[in-house]
């Protein structure tokens, strides 16, 4: 068991991300406070009053009790004693109200600031290089960054609250030291030693706990996926008809079992920490009582001074514990903020200095020629090339059919063309310029893509076509393209037409589309965007071969003179395309016109002959 544990820890150290950032506690605190006050400027004022009232409220009761005991022992008149009590009562009431007012304006402002930090993380997810989205390692980095903004005491907001407590206890600590030093410097030293021991106890526990929770990051992602799979109705048919319930529950139980064991380790770790801290607290209480009782019995210390010093020493030790515990909290939160900043600062694709380049604006050019020069691509962490040494030109206004069996490299080619991936080797030129010279978001505007896996959003149908908010959506245009894509009958059957919500996730009366209907909506989406290059990555796989052929013909007429790339392992689109590129094993095997490749009698001819029967209606081959 110990050998397995050691092996697991060694593997975790070996797999440490070289991009992981390690900032100092001070750097992380300044980073969070700068962002917090930027998002919530009034917070600084409320924090000042919260610190002030906290310090006053810490020591005011001790001074009040000492003053009352002193007057009682001196047998002062009742009216004078009553005035003293009322004075302290009024002061505590004012400080209490002021503190409550300040804190009531702090907690929600800190949450609001944390939400802004969350938006920074979400912005990074939405705009980061696409290749990272498919990386399990990157998703673990994202999971840890998510944990830093997941609650009131975690990373980001936890650091805000710790900063508030730190300022409070530092001022309280200075006040306590002034009081207790008058009693005994040695007692101060003893309390400091006990506080340091408590700090190391907490810090060791939290540092060990961080490793445990870091190790669980991929398991939270896996359990989330299993929960979504088991509760998503999309998978419901397969789960029932293939009797997958036991299998899925078994996988989930296995993941949960691992998580449970690690959480149990964390629980036992904290039980031990709590026991050690309790022993330190008892040592402090014993030392204080012994020393103060000795001073009362052997010196001239009054009962009032005994009361004052007992309260001050307890407050001092409490402040020490808060300082050291707060320090361990902040170090733990700082480690989580390291994860957060690591994610935000994760290196993106290489950018090229354009100061010496006099480039024309990318959008609005008359046409676009794409040239792949010795392009190879390998997924991060893989030794195998998904695409190898590709040389290919897509002329402006050209129709290119990309064909091949599954796994041939077709989709990788499309992701490179669309700028979702950058070549591992070689370069891609647009009108003679390396695409890396252009802003990737501007580059994305050149493409109207339709992918095989159509993703629908729980928004109205028209917004699923425009991919814009309602105020920016042209309903009539969305309806026009939905009709053109073959959904006219479906839309006319819906009471709200194109304003009908899709899916039942947000709207109870949302509509679910079939696979074929979803792909038709995706075609309408591409038409609506009206970009100069249209890309269809096997979007009609849910249609039969003959319907696919007709859909391609109709769509080809609708896009006019735009450049178009049709991807398929079926040959529906090859006849009306200018050129055909046949991929196999990540390489371009054949290239030419439909007719020239047929005459060549190679793999393309063989594939075409096998599929020709599917493009016949009534015994006649479709033309």
mmCIF file of C-alpha atoms in Angstrom, residues 219 222-223 226-227 230 239 243-259:
data_model
loop_
_atom_site.group_PDB
_atom_site.id
_atom_site.type_symbol
_atom_site.label_atom_id
_atom_site.label_comp_id
_atom_site.label_asym_id
_atom_site.label_seq_id
_atom_site.Cartn_x
_atom_site.Cartn_y
_atom_site.Cartn_z
ATOM 1 C CA UNK A 219 -11.511 12.846 -11.005
ATOM 2 C CA UNK A 222 -14.597 12.494 -14.804
ATOM 3 C CA UNK A 223 -17.397 12.311 -12.236
ATOM 4 C CA UNK A 226 -20.483 10.542 -15.664
ATOM 5 C CA UNK A 227 -23.222 12.529 -13.911
ATOM 6 C CA UNK A 230 -26.361 9.330 -16.715
ATOM 7 C CA UNK A 239 -28.524 3.204 -21.590
ATOM 8 C CA UNK A 243 -28.666 -2.346 -20.231
ATOM 9 C CA UNK A 244 -25.827 -0.002 -19.345
ATOM 10 C CA UNK A 245 -27.148 1.053 -15.926
ATOM 11 C CA UNK A 246 -24.988 -1.358 -13.939
ATOM 12 C CA UNK A 247 -21.916 -0.640 -16.040
ATOM 13 C CA UNK A 248 -22.266 3.136 -15.692
ATOM 14 C CA UNK A 249 -23.022 2.969 -11.978
ATOM 15 C CA UNK A 250 -20.012 0.712 -11.521
ATOM 16 C CA UNK A 251 -17.721 3.210 -13.260
ATOM 17 C CA UNK A 252 -19.183 6.070 -11.237
ATOM 18 C CA UNK A 253 -18.840 4.082 -7.998
ATOM 19 C CA UNK A 254 -15.192 3.355 -8.819
ATOM 20 C CA UNK A 255 -14.462 7.056 -9.364
ATOM 21 C CA UNK A 256 -16.406 8.018 -6.260
ATOM 22 C CA UNK A 257 -14.565 5.350 -4.261
ATOM 23 C CA UNK A 258 -11.209 6.878 -5.146
ATOM 24 C CA UNK A 259 -12.478 10.364 -4.274
#
